[in-house]
CSV table of C-alpha atoms and ligand atoms in Angstrom, one decimal:
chain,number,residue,atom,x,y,z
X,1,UNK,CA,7.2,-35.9,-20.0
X,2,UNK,CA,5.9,-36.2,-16.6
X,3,UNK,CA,2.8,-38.4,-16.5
X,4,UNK,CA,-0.5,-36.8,-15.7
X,5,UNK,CA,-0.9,-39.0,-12.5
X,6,UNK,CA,2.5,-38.0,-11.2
X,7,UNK,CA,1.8,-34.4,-12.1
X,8,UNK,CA,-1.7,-34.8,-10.2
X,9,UNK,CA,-0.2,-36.3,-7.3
X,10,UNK,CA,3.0,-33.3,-7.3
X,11,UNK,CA,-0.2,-30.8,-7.9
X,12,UNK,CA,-1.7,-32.3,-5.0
X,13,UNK,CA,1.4,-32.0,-2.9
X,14,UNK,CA,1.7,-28.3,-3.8
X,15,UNK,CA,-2.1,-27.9,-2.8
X,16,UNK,CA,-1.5,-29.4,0.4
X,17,UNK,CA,1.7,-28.6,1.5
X,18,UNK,CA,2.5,-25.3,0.4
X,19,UNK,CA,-0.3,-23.7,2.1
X,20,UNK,CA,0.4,-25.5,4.9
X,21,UNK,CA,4.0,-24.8,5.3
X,22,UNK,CA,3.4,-21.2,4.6
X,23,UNK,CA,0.9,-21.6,7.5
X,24,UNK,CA,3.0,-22.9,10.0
X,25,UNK,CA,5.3,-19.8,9.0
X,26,UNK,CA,3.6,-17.4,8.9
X,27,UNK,CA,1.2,-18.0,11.7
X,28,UNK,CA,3.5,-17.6,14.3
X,29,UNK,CA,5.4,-14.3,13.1
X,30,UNK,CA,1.6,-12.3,11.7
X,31,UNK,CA,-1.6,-13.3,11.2
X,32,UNK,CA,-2.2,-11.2,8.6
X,33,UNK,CA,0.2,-12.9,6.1
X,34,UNK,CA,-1.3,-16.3,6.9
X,35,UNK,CA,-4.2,-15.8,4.9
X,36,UNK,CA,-2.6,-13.6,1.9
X,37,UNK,CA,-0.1,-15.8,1.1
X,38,UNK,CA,-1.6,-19.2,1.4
X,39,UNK,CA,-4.6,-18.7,-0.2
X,40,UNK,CA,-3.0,-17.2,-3.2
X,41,UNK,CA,-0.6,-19.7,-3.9
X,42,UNK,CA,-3.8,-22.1,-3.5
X,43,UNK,CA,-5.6,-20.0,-5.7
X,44,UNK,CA,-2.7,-20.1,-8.5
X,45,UNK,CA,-2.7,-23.7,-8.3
X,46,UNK,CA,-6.2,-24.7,-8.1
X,47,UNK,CA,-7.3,-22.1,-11.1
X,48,UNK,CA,-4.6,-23.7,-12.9
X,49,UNK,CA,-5.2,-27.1,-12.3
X,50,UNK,CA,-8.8,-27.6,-12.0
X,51,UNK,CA,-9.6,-27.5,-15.9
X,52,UNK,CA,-7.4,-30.0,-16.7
X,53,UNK,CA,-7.4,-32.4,-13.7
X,54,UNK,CA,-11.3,-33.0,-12.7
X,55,UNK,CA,-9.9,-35.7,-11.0
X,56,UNK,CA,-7.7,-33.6,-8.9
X,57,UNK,CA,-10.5,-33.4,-6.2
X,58,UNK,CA,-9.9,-37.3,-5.4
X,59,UNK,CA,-6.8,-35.9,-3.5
X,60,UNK,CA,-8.1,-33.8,-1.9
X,61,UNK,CA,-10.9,-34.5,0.5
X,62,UNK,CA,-13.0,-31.2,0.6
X,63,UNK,CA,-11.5,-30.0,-2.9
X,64,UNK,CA,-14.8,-28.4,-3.9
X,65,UNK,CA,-15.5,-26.2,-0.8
X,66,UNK,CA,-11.7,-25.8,-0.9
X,67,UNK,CA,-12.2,-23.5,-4.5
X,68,UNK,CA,-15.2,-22.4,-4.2
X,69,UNK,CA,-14.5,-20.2,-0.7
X,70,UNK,CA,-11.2,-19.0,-3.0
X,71,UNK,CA,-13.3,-17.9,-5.8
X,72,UNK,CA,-15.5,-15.6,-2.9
X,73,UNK,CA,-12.1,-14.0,-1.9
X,74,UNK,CA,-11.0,-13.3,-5.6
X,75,UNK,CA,-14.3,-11.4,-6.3
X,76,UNK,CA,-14.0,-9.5,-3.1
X,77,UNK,CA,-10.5,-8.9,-3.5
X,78,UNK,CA,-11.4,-8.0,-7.2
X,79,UNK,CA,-14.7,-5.4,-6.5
X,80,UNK,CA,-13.9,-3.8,-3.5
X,81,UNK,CA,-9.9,-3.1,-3.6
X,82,UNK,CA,-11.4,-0.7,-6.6
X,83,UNK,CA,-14.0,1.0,-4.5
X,84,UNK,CA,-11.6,1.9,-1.2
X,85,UNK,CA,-11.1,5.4,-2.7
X,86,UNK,CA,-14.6,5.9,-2.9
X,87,UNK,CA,-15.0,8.4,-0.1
X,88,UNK,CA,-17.3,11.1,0.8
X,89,UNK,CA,-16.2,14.7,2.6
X,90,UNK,CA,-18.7,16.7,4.8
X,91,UNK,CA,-18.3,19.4,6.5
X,92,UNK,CA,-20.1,19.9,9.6
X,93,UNK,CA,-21.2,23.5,11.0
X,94,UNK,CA,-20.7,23.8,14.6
X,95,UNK,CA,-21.4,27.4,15.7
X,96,UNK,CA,-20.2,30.5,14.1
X,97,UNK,CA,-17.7,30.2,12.5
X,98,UNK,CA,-15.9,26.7,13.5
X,99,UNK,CA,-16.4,24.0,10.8
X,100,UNK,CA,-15.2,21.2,11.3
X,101,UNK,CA,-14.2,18.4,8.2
X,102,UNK,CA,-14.9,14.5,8.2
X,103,UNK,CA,-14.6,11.5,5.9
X,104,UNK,CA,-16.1,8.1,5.2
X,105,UNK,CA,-17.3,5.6,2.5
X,106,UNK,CA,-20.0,6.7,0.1
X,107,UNK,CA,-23.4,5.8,1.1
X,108,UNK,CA,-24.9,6.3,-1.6
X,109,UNK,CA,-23.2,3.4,-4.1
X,110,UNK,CA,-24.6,-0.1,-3.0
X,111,UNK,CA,-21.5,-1.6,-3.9
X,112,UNK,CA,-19.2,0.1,-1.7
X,113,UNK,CA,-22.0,-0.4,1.0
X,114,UNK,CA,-21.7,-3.9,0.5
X,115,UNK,CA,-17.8,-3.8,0.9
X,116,UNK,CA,-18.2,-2.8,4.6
X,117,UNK,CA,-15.4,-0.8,4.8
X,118,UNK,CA,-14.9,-0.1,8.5
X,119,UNK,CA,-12.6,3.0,10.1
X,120,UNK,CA,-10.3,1.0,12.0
X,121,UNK,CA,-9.8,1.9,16.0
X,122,UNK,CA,-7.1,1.4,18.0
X,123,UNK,CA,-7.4,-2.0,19.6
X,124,UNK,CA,-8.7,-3.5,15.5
X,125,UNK,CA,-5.2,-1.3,14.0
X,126,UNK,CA,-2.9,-3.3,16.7
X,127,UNK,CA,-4.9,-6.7,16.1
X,128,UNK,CA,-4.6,-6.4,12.1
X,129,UNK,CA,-0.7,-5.5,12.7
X,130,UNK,CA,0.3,-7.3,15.3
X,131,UNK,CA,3.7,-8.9,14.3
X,132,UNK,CA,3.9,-7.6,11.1
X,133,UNK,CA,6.6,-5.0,10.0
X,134,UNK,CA,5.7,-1.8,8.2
X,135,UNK,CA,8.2,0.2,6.2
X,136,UNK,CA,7.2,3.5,4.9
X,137,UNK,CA,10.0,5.1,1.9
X,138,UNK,CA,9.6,8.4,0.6
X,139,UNK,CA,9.4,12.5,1.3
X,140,UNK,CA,7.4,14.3,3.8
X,141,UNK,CA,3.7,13.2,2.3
X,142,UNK,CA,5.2,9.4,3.3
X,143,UNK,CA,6.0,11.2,7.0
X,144,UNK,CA,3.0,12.7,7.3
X,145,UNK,CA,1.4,8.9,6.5
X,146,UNK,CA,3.3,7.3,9.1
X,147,UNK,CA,2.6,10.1,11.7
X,148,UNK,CA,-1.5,9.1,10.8
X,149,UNK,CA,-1.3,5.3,11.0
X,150,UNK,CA,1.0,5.8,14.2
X,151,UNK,CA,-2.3,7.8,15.6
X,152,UNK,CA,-4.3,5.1,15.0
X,153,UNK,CA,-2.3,3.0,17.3
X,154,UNK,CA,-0.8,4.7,19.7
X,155,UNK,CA,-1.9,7.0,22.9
X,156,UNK,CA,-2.0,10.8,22.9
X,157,UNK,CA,1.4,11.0,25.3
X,158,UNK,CA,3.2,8.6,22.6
X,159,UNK,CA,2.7,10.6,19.8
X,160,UNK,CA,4.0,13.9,21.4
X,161,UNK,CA,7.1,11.9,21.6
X,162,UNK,CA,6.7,10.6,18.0
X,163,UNK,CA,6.0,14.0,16.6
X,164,UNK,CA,9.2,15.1,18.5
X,165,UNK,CA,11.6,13.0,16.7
X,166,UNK,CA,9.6,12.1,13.4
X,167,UNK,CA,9.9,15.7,12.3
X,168,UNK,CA,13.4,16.2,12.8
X,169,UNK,CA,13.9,17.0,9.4
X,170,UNK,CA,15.5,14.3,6.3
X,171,UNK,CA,16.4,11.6,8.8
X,172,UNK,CA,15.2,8.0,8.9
X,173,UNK,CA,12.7,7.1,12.2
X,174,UNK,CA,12.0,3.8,13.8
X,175,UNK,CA,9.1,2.9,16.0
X,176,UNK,CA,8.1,-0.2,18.0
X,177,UNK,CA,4.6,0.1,18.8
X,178,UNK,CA,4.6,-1.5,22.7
X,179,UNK,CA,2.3,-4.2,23.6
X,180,UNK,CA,2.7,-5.1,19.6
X,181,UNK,CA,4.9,-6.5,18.2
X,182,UNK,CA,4.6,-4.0,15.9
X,183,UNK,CA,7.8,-2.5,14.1
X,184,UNK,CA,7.9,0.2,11.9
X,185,UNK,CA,10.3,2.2,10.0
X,186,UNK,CA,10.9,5.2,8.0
X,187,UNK,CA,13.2,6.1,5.5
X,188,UNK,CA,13.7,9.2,4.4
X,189,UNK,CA,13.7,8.9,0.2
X,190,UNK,CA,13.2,11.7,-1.4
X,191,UNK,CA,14.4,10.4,-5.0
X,192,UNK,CA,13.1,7.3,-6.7
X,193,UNK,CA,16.9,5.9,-6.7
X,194,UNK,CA,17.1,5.8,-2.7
X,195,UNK,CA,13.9,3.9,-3.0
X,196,UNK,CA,16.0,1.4,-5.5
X,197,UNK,CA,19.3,1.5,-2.9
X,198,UNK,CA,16.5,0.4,-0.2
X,199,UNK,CA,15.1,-2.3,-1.8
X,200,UNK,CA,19.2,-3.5,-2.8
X,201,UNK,CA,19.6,-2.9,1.0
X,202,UNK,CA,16.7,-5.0,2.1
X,203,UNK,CA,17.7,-7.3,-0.7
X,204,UNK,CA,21.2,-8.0,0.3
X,205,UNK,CA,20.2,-8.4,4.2
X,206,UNK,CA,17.9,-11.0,3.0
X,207,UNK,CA,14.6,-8.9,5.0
X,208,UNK,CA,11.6,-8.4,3.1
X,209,UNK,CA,9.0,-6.3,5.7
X,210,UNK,CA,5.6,-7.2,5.3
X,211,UNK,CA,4.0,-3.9,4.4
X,212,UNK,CA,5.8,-1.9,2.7
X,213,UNK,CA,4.6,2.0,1.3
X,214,UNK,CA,6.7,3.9,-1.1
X,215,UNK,CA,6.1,7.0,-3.2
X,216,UNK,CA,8.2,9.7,-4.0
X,217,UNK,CA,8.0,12.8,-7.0
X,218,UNK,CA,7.8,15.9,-5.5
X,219,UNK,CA,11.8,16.7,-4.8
X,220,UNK,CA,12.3,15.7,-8.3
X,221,UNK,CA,9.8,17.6,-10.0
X,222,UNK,CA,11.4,20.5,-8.4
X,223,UNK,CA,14.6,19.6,-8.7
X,224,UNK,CA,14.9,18.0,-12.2
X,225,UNK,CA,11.6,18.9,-13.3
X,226,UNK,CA,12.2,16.1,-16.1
X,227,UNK,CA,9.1,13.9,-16.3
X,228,UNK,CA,10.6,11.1,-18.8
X,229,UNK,CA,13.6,10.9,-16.4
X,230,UNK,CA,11.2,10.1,-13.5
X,231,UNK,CA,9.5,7.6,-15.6
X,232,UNK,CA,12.9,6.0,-16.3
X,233,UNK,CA,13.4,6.1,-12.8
X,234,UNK,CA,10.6,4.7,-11.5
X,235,UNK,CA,11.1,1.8,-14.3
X,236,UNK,CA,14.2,0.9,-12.8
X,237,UNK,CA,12.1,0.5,-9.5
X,238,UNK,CA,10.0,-2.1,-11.0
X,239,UNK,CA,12.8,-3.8,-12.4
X,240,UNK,CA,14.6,-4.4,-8.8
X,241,UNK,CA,11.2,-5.2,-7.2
X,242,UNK,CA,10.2,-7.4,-9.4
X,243,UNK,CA,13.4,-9.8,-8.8
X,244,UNK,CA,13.2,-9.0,-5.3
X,245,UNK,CA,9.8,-9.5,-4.9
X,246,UNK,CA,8.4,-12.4,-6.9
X,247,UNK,CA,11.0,-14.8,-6.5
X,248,UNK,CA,9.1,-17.5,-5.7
X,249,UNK,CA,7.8,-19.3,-8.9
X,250,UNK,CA,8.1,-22.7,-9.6
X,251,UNK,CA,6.9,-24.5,-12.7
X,252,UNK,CA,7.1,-27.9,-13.4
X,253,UNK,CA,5.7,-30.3,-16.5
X,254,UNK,CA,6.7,-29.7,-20.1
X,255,UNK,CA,4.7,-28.3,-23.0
X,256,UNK,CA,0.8,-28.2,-22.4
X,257,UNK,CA,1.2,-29.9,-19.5
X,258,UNK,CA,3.2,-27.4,-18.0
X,259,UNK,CA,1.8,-25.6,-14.4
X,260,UNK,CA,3.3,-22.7,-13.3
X,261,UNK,CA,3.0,-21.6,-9.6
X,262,UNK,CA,3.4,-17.4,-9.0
X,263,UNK,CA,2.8,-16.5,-6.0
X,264,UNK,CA,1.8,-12.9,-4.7
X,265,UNK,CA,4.7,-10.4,-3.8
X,266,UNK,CA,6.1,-11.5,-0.2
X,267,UNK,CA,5.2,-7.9,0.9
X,268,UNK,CA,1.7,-6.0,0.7
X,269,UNK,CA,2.8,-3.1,-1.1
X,270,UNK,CA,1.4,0.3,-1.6
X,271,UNK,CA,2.5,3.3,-3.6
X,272,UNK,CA,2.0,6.7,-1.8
X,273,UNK,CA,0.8,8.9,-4.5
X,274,UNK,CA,1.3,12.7,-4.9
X,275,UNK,CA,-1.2,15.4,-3.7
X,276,UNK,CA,-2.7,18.2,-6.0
X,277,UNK,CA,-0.2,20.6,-5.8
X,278,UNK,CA,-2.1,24.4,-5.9
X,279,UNK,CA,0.3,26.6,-7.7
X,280,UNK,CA,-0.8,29.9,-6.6
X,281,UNK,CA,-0.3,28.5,-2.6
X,282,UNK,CA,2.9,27.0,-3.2
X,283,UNK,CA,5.2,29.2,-0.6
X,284,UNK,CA,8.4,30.1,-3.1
X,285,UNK,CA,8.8,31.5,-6.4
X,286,UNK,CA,11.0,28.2,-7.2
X,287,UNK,CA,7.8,26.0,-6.7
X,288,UNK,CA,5.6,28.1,-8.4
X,289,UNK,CA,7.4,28.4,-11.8
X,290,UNK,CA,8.3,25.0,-12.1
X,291,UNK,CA,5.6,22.7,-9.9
X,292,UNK,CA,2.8,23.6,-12.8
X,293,UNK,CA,-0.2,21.7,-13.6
X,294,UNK,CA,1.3,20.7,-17.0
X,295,UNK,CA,4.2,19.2,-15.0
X,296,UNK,CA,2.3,17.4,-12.5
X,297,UNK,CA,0.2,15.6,-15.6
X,298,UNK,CA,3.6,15.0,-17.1
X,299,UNK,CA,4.8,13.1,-13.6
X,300,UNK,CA,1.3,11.3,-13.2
X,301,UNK,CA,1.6,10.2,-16.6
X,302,UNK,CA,5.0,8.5,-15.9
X,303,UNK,CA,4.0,7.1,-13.1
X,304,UNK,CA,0.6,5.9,-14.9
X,305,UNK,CA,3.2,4.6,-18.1
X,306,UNK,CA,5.9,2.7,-15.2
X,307,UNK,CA,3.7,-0.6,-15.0
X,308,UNK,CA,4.3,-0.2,-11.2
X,309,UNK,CA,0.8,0.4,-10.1
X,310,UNK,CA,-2.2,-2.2,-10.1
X,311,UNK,CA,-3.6,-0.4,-12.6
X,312,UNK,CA,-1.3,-1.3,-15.1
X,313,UNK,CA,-0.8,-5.4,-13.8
X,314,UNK,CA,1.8,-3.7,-11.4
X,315,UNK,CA,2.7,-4.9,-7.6
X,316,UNK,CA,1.1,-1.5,-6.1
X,317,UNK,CA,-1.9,-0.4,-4.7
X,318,UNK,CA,-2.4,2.9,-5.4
X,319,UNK,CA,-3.0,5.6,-2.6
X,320,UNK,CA,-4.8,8.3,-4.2
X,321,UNK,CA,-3.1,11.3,-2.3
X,322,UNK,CA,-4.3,13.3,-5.3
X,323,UNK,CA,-7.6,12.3,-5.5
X,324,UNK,CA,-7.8,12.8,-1.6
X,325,UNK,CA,-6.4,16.1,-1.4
X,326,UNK,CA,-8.2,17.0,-4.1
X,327,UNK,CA,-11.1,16.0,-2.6
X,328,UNK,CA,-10.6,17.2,1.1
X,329,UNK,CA,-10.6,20.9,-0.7
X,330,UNK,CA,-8.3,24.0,-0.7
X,331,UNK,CA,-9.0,24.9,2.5
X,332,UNK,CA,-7.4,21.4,3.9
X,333,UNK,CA,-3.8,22.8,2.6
X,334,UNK,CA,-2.0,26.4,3.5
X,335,UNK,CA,1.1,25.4,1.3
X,336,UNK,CA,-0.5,24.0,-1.3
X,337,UNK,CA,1.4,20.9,-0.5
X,338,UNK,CA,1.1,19.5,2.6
X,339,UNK,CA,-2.3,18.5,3.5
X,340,UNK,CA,-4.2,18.5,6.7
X,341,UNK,CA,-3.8,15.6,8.7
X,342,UNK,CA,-7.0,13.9,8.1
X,343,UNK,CA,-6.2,13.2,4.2
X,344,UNK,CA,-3.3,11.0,5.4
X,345,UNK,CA,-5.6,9.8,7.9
X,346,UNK,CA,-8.0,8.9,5.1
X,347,UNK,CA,-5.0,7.1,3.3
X,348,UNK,CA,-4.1,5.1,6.5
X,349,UNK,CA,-7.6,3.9,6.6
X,350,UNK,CA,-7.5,2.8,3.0
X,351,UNK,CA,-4.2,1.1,3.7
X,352,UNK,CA,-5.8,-1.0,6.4
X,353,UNK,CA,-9.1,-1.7,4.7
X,354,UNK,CA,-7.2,-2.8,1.8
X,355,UNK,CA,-4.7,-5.5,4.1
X,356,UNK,CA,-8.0,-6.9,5.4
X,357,UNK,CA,-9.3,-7.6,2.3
X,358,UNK,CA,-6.3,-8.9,1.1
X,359,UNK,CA,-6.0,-11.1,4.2
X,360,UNK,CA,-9.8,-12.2,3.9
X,361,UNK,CA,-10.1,-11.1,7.7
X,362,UNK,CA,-13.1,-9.5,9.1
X,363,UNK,CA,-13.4,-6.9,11.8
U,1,LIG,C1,-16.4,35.0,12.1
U,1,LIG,O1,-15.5,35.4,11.0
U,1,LIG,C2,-15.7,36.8,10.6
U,1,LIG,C3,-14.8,37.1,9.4
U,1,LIG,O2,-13.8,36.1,9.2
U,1,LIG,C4,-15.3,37.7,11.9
U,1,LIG,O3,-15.4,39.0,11.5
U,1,LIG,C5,-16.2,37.3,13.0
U,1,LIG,O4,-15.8,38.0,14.2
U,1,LIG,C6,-16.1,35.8,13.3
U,1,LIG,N1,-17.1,35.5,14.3
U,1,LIG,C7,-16.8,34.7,15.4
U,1,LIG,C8,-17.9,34.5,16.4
U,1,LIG,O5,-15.7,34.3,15.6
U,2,LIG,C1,-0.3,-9.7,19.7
U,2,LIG,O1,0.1,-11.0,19.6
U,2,LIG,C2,0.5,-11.6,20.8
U,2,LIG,C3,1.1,-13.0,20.6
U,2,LIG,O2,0.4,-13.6,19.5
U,2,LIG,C4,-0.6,-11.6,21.8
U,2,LIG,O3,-0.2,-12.1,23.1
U,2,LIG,C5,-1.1,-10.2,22.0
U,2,LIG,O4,-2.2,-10.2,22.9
U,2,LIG,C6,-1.5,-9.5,20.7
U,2,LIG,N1,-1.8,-8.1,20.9
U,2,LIG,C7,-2.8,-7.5,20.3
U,2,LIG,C8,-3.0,-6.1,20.6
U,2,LIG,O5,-3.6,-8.1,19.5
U,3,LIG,C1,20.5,-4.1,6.6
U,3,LIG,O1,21.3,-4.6,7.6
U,3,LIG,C2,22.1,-3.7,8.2
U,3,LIG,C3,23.0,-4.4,9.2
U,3,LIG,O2,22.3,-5.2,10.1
U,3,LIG,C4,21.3,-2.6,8.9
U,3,LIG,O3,22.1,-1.6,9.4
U,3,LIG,C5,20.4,-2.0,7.8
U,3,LIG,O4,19.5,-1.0,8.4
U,3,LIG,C6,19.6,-3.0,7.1
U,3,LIG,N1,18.8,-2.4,6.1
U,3,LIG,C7,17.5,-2.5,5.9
U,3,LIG,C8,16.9,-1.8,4.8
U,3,LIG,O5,16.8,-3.2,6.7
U,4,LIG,C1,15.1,14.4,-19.5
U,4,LIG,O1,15.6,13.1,-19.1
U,4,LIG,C2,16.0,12.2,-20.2
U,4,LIG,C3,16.4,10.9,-19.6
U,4,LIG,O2,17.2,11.0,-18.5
U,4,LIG,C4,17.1,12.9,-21.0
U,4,LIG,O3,17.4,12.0,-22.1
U,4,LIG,C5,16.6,14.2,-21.5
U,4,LIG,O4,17.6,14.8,-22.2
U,4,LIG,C6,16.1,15.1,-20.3
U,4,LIG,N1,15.5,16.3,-20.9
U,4,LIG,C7,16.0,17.5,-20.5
U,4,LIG,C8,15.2,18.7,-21.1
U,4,LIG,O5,16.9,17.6,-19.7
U,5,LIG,C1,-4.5,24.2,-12.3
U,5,LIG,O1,-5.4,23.2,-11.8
U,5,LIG,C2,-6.3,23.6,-10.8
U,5,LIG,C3,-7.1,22.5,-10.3
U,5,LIG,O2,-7.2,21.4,-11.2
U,5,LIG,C4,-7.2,24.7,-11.5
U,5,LIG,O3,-8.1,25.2,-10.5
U,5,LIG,C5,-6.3,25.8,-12.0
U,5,LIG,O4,-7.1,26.8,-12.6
U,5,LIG,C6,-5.3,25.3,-12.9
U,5,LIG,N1,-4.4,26.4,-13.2
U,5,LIG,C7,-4.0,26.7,-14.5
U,5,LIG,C8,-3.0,27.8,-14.6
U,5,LIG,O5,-4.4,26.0,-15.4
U,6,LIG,C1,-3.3,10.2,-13.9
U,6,LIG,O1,-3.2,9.4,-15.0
U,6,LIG,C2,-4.2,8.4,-15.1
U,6,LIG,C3,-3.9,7.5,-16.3
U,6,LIG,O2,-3.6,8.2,-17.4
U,6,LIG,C4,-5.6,9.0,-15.1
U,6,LIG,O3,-6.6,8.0,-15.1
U,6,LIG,C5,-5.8,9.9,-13.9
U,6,LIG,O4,-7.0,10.5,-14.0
U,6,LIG,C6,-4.6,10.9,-13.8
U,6,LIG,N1,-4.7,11.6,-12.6
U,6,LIG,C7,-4.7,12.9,-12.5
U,6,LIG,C8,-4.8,13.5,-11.2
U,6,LIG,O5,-4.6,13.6,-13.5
């Protein structure tokens, strides 16, 4: 058994050096990560050692201020992630009979006011994602996401080009946002088991990207329209992620003394959830008889049951394309489906709102 002054000083090593290594690393490639993943690891350590090494804090000079700023970020990090879906839809009368249909925060809720959730512009989009890399898996809801977030950082004459080639249809699309070092891909994944080959792809090449959106249902509810089988599916997702993405833990002492170190996935990752599907707009007979509300509980409820989403102590953030879509109204949809642009745009906004609050950055 490791003495406790050893163990204090390998703590205090840990403390120290991790955070500082990761630093070094990450600084350079993404300033976004810096934060994330050094504080976190920091967190995990001081929350696990501060009960039982008071003297800790001789170590470290400014220990106090040190865990006291990480406690701020937890309760940020632990009230406001929650609220980012809290969103408010108004539609403004211009004229006869053009309407036109606009988003934000609630107003109403002090504790989303107090969250400060900003609508991020161009030039605060490329800041936050400057040398990062952003992989979006999944159908055409995770197409129509990328096409919104690459609006937010890109020129009018860009995206005619990006429309061109991001729609041709079922094919994988790769952007590098200039004047960023911004790269983003997307992969076509219509089935939960490409989204598995992906991450065996991205674990054999040894690349993790540092935001990464997934979400996929709508091919199999019309294909297999077998909700336990997509729950099975999506439990062999977790499963590779988990060993993919959480490899770093390191544990050292024995018995009570033992610390263990976890550290937060090495990717920020968000699941793309289905919209509400509206049966009598769905545009073939197919659709209709099989994409029924009973079915699309059935599929939330797996997805709710696969321990993949925050919710359920899972690696996700949900986006809440339902709640969204729901939200935005019938008239935001003429498939029943496919959603006007500004419900993806809402998601984007979430996304980013949610990276700066797990970075502890402010616009
Ligand atoms: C407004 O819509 C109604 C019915 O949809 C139509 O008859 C009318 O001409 C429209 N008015 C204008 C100013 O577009
Ligand atoms: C992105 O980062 C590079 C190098 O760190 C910097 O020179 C550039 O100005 C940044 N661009 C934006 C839009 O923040
Ligand atoms: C893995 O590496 C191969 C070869 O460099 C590349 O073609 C492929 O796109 C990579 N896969 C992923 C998911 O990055
Ligand atoms: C649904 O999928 C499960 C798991 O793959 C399978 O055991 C079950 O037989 C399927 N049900 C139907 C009706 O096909
Ligand atoms: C399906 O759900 C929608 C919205 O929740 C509702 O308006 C509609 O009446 C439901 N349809 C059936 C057949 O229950
Ligand atoms: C999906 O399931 C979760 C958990 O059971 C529930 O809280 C949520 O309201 C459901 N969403 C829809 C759209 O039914």
């Amino acid at each position: 058994m490791i003495g406790t002054v050893q163990l204090g000083l390998l703590a205090a090593c840990v403390v120290v050096l991790v955070p500082m290594g990761l630093a070094g690393w990450h600084l350079s490639r993404n300033k976004m990560l810096f934060f994330g993943g050094a504080l976190f690891i920091s967190l995990a350590v001081a929350v696990h050692l501060f009960p039982y090494f008071p003297s800790l804090s001789s170590f470290i000079p400014d220990a106090s201020s040190f865990s006291s700023s990480s406690v701020v970020i937890l309760k940020n990090r632990d009230s406001c992630l929650p609220l980012l879906h809290e969103i408010e839809w108004n539609e403004e009368n211009y004229g006869y009979n053009r309407s036109v249909l606009s988003w934000g925060w609630g107003r109403s809720d002090g504790s989303v006011i107090a969250c400060d959730f900003q609508k991020l512009r161009k030039y605060d989009a490329r800041d936050l994602l400057n040398g990062s890399w952003v992989m979006v898996a999944g159908d055409s809801q995770a197409r129509l996401f990328v096409l919104s977030l690459l609006n937010v950082m890109l020129g009018e004459e860009e995206m005619e080009s990006v429309r061109r080639h991001l729609f041709k249809r079922h094919s994988n699309y790769q952007a590098v946002v200039d004047g960023v070092e911004m790269k983003l891909d997307f992969i076509w994944a219509p089935y939960v088991t490409n989204l598995i080959d992906l991450i065996v792809d991205l674990s054999n090449n040894k690349s993790c990207p540092d935001v990464l959106v997934m979400g996929t249902g709508l091919w199999h509810m019309l294909h297999i329209t077998n909700s336990t089988d997509y729950g099975m599916s999506l439990q062999r997702l977790h499963r590779s992620l988990m060993s993919f993405l959480m490899p770093v833990s390191l544990e050292f002492g024995a018995g009570p003394d033992l610390v263990s170190v976890s550290a937060r996935p090495r990717a920020h990752l968000f699941w793309l959830g289905m919209p509400m599907l509206i049966n009598s707009m769905l545009n073939t007979e197919e659709k209709r008889e099989k994409m029924t509300n009973e079915t699309q509980d059935a599929y939330n409820d797996s997805l709710h049951g696969s321990k993949l989403l925050h919710q359920s102590q899972g690696p996700f953030l949900l986006l809440d394309i339902h709640a969204l879509s729901k939200n935005c109204g019938v008239h935001c949809t003429e498939d029943g489906m496919h959603y006007s642009e500004i419900v993806y745009e809402a998601a984007v906004q979430i996304t980013l709102n949610a990276l700066l609050i797990e970075s502890q950055q402010k616009l």
